Amino acid sequence: MTQYFLRCIRAHFNIEAECSKCELTTNFEGLYYVRTNERKFVHRQYQCQGCGKLSYSDEYQESGVTVCIKEPCECGGQFRSDKNIFCPGCHHRKNETNKSESYLTISEEEYKALEKLHGK
């Protein structure tokens, strides 16, 4: 069975992880909010499945929970939030599940299953 190290990262419960191989410290924040008088902007964090770069986006898909943004990384990889997180420096913990997919969203049920699998 493939092991996943994905964590359900919340706005106030970020993960500051030090890589056990290269000792790079990375802050996986998950999301952040920006409030204005008109509305609240939610920016989610995504990781490129190719190079490991982290990026934020407020992209939103109408159907389901958005887990991928349309714009690819500079390296050509796909930014996703539903995959195993790995060291952006040396790629430690990157595995065969860190790949591009054809879908941009998952259902609420699938999202809840990911939360349950990886702990809230």
PDB file of C-alpha atoms in Angstrom:
ATOM      1  CA  MET A   1       0.000   0.000   0.000  1.00  0.00           C
ATOM      2  CA  THR A   2       1.258   3.467  -0.880  1.00  0.00           C
ATOM      3  CA  GLN A   3       1.801   5.705   2.125  1.00  0.00           C
ATOM      4  CA  TYR A   4       0.554   9.274   1.951  1.00  0.00           C
ATOM      5  CA  PHE A   5       1.954  12.143   3.966  1.00  0.00           C
ATOM      6  CA  LEU A   6      -0.681  14.666   2.909  1.00  0.00           C
ATOM      7  CA  ARG A   7      -1.869  16.781   5.804  1.00  0.00           C
ATOM      8  CA  CYS A   8      -5.066  18.739   5.963  1.00  0.00           C
ATOM      9  CA  ILE A   9      -3.515  22.110   6.613  1.00  0.00           C
ATOM     10  CA  ARG A  10      -5.718  24.838   8.049  1.00  0.00           C
ATOM     11  CA  ALA A  11      -5.244  28.607   8.015  1.00  0.00           C
ATOM     12  CA  HIS A  12      -4.255  28.697  11.681  1.00  0.00           C
ATOM     13  CA  PHE A  13      -2.541  25.299  11.819  1.00  0.00           C
ATOM     14  CA  ASN A  14       0.258  25.486   9.300  1.00  0.00           C
ATOM     15  CA  ILE A  15       3.011  22.893   9.162  1.00  0.00           C
ATOM     16  CA  GLU A  16       6.619  24.029   9.426  1.00  0.00           C
ATOM     17  CA  ALA A  17       8.463  20.948   8.247  1.00  0.00           C
ATOM     18  CA  GLU A  18      12.192  20.322   8.217  1.00  0.00           C
ATOM     19  CA  CYS A  19      13.274  17.787   5.607  1.00  0.00           C
ATOM     20  CA  SER A  20      14.986  14.803   7.209  1.00  0.00           C
ATOM     21  CA  LYS A  21      17.329  14.512   4.216  1.00  0.00           C
ATOM     22  CA  CYS A  22      18.422  18.036   3.269  1.00  0.00           C
ATOM     23  CA  GLU A  23      17.201  19.918   6.401  1.00  0.00           C
ATOM     24  CA  LEU A  24      15.337  22.540   4.328  1.00  0.00           C
ATOM     25  CA  THR A  25      12.552  24.090   6.408  1.00  0.00           C
ATOM     26  CA  THR A  26       9.312  24.647   4.489  1.00  0.00           C
ATOM     27  CA  ASN A  27       6.145  26.312   5.707  1.00  0.00           C
ATOM     28  CA  PHE A  28       3.080  24.523   4.337  1.00  0.00           C
ATOM     29  CA  GLU A  29       0.297  26.994   5.136  1.00  0.00           C
ATOM     30  CA  GLY A  30      -2.656  25.517   3.280  1.00  0.00           C
ATOM     31  CA  LEU A  31      -4.564  28.763   2.868  1.00  0.00           C
ATOM     32  CA  TYR A  32      -4.898  32.330   3.960  1.00  0.00           C
ATOM     33  CA  TYR A  33      -7.757  34.817   4.034  1.00  0.00           C
ATOM     34  CA  VAL A  34      -7.855  38.445   2.997  1.00  0.00           C
ATOM     35  CA  ARG A  35     -10.937  40.430   4.038  1.00  0.00           C
ATOM     36  CA  THR A  36     -12.095  43.655   2.470  1.00  0.00           C
ATOM     37  CA  ASN A  37     -15.274  45.652   3.035  1.00  0.00           C
ATOM     38  CA  GLU A  38     -16.787  43.949   0.001  1.00  0.00           C
ATOM     39  CA  ARG A  39     -15.779  40.303   0.444  1.00  0.00           C
ATOM     40  CA  LYS A  40     -13.432  37.674   1.795  1.00  0.00           C
ATOM     41  CA  PHE A  41     -10.718  36.333  -0.534  1.00  0.00           C
ATOM     42  CA  VAL A  42      -9.486  32.800   0.110  1.00  0.00           C
ATOM     43  CA  HIS A  43      -6.091  31.878  -1.332  1.00  0.00           C
ATOM     44  CA  ARG A  44      -5.203  28.194  -1.182  1.00  0.00           C
ATOM     45  CA  GLN A  45      -1.686  26.836  -1.341  1.00  0.00           C
ATOM     46  CA  TYR A  46      -0.760  24.319  -4.030  1.00  0.00           C
ATOM     47  CA  GLN A  47       2.424  22.363  -4.684  1.00  0.00           C
ATOM     48  CA  CYS A  48       3.820  21.712  -8.156  1.00  0.00           C
ATOM     49  CA  GLN A  49       3.895  17.965  -8.703  1.00  0.00           C
ATOM     50  CA  GLY A  50       7.010  18.359 -10.863  1.00  0.00           C
ATOM     51  CA  CYS A  51       9.468  20.664  -9.097  1.00  0.00           C
ATOM     52  CA  GLY A  52       7.814  21.070  -5.670  1.00  0.00           C
ATOM     53  CA  LYS A  53       7.368  24.865  -5.844  1.00  0.00           C
ATOM     54  CA  LEU A  54       4.599  26.244  -3.626  1.00  0.00           C
ATOM     55  CA  SER A  55       2.090  28.750  -4.966  1.00  0.00           C
ATOM     56  CA  TYR A  56      -1.152  30.423  -3.860  1.00  0.00           C
ATOM     57  CA  SER A  57      -4.285  30.865  -5.921  1.00  0.00           C
ATOM     58  CA  ASP A  58      -7.828  32.060  -5.385  1.00  0.00           C
ATOM     59  CA  GLU A  59      -9.000  29.989  -8.360  1.00  0.00           C
ATOM     60  CA  TYR A  60     -12.393  28.468  -7.744  1.00  0.00           C
ATOM     61  CA  GLN A  61     -14.289  25.795  -9.649  1.00  0.00           C
ATOM     62  CA  GLU A  62     -18.088  25.673  -9.452  1.00  0.00           C
ATOM     63  CA  SER A  63     -18.361  21.897  -9.155  1.00  0.00           C
ATOM     64  CA  GLY A  64     -16.732  20.279  -6.137  1.00  0.00           C
ATOM     65  CA  VAL A  65     -13.701  21.176  -4.037  1.00  0.00           C
ATOM     66  CA  THR A  66     -10.915  22.794  -6.078  1.00  0.00           C
ATOM     67  CA  VAL A  67      -7.701  20.746  -5.735  1.00  0.00           C
ATOM     68  CA  CYS A  68      -5.813  21.935  -8.815  1.00  0.00           C
ATOM     69  CA  ILE A  69      -5.264  25.220 -10.618  1.00  0.00           C
ATOM     70  CA  LYS A  70      -5.386  25.524 -14.386  1.00  0.00           C
ATOM     71  CA  GLU A  71      -2.159  27.504 -14.803  1.00  0.00           C
ATOM     72  CA  PRO A  72       0.884  25.193 -14.909  1.00  0.00           C
ATOM     73  CA  CYS A  73       4.134  25.831 -13.084  1.00  0.00           C
ATOM     74  CA  GLU A  74       7.095  27.343 -14.940  1.00  0.00           C
ATOM     75  CA  CYS A  75       8.545  23.813 -15.117  1.00  0.00           C
ATOM     76  CA  GLY A  76       5.355  22.517 -16.768  1.00  0.00           C
ATOM     77  CA  GLY A  77       4.170  20.639 -13.677  1.00  0.00           C
ATOM     78  CA  GLN A  78       0.671  20.819 -12.267  1.00  0.00           C
ATOM     79  CA  PHE A  79      -0.132  22.671  -9.017  1.00  0.00           C
ATOM     80  CA  ARG A  80      -2.255  20.417  -6.761  1.00  0.00           C
ATOM     81  CA  SER A  81      -3.408  20.342  -3.142  1.00  0.00           C
ATOM     82  CA  ASP A  82      -4.754  16.780  -2.977  1.00  0.00           C
ATOM     83  CA  LYS A  83      -1.422  14.980  -3.197  1.00  0.00           C
ATOM     84  CA  ASN A  84       1.357  13.976  -0.857  1.00  0.00           C
ATOM     85  CA  ILE A  85       3.440  16.995   0.221  1.00  0.00           C
ATOM     86  CA  PHE A  86       7.185  16.632  -0.342  1.00  0.00           C
ATOM     87  CA  CYS A  87      10.365  18.610   0.151  1.00  0.00           C
ATOM     88  CA  PRO A  88      10.596  21.314  -2.525  1.00  0.00           C
ATOM     89  CA  GLY A  89      14.396  21.233  -2.230  1.00  0.00           C
ATOM     90  CA  CYS A  90      15.445  17.595  -2.617  1.00  0.00           C
ATOM     91  CA  HIS A  91      12.010  16.018  -3.355  1.00  0.00           C
ATOM     92  CA  HIS A  92      12.222  13.693  -0.335  1.00  0.00           C
ATOM     93  CA  ARG A  93       8.866  11.900   0.118  1.00  0.00           C
ATOM     94  CA  LYS A  94       7.847  12.528  -3.484  1.00  0.00           C
ATOM     95  CA  ASN A  95       6.391   9.318  -4.906  1.00  0.00           C
ATOM     96  CA  GLU A  96       4.400   7.888  -7.819  1.00  0.00           C
ATOM     97  CA  THR A  97       1.202   9.618  -6.651  1.00  0.00           C
ATOM     98  CA  ASN A  98       2.784  13.058  -7.229  1.00  0.00           C
ATOM     99  CA  LYS A  99       1.674  13.438 -10.802  1.00  0.00           C
ATOM    100  CA  SER A 100      -0.632  15.467 -12.994  1.00  0.00           C
ATOM    101  CA  GLU A 101      -4.275  14.482 -13.186  1.00  0.00           C
ATOM    102  CA  SER A 102      -7.087  15.360 -15.584  1.00  0.00           C
ATOM    103  CA  TYR A 103      -9.475  16.590 -12.859  1.00  0.00           C
ATOM    104  CA  LEU A 104      -9.469  19.985 -11.136  1.00  0.00           C
ATOM    105  CA  THR A 105     -11.985  19.176  -8.386  1.00  0.00           C
ATOM    106  CA  ILE A 106     -13.062  16.366  -6.115  1.00  0.00           C
ATOM    107  CA  SER A 107     -16.418  15.792  -4.459  1.00  0.00           C
ATOM    108  CA  GLU A 108     -17.162  16.829  -0.880  1.00  0.00           C
ATOM    109  CA  GLU A 109     -17.250  13.120   0.026  1.00  0.00           C
ATOM    110  CA  GLU A 110     -13.787  12.540  -1.466  1.00  0.00           C
ATOM    111  CA  TYR A 111     -12.466  15.604   0.366  1.00  0.00           C
ATOM    112  CA  LYS A 112     -13.897  14.403   3.681  1.00  0.00           C
ATOM    113  CA  ALA A 113     -12.360  10.968   3.056  1.00  0.00           C
ATOM    114  CA  LEU A 114      -8.941  12.627   2.532  1.00  0.00           C
ATOM    115  CA  GLU A 115      -9.384  14.591   5.774  1.00  0.00           C
ATOM    116  CA  LYS A 116     -10.319  11.427   7.648  1.00  0.00           C
ATOM    117  CA  LEU A 117      -7.448   9.421   6.121  1.00  0.00           C
ATOM    118  CA  HIS A 118      -4.836  12.032   6.984  1.00  0.00           C
ATOM    119  CA  GLY A 119      -6.323  13.436  10.164  1.00  0.00           C
ATOM    120  CA  LYS A 120      -7.906  16.843  10.510  1.00  0.00           C
TER     121      LYS A 120
END
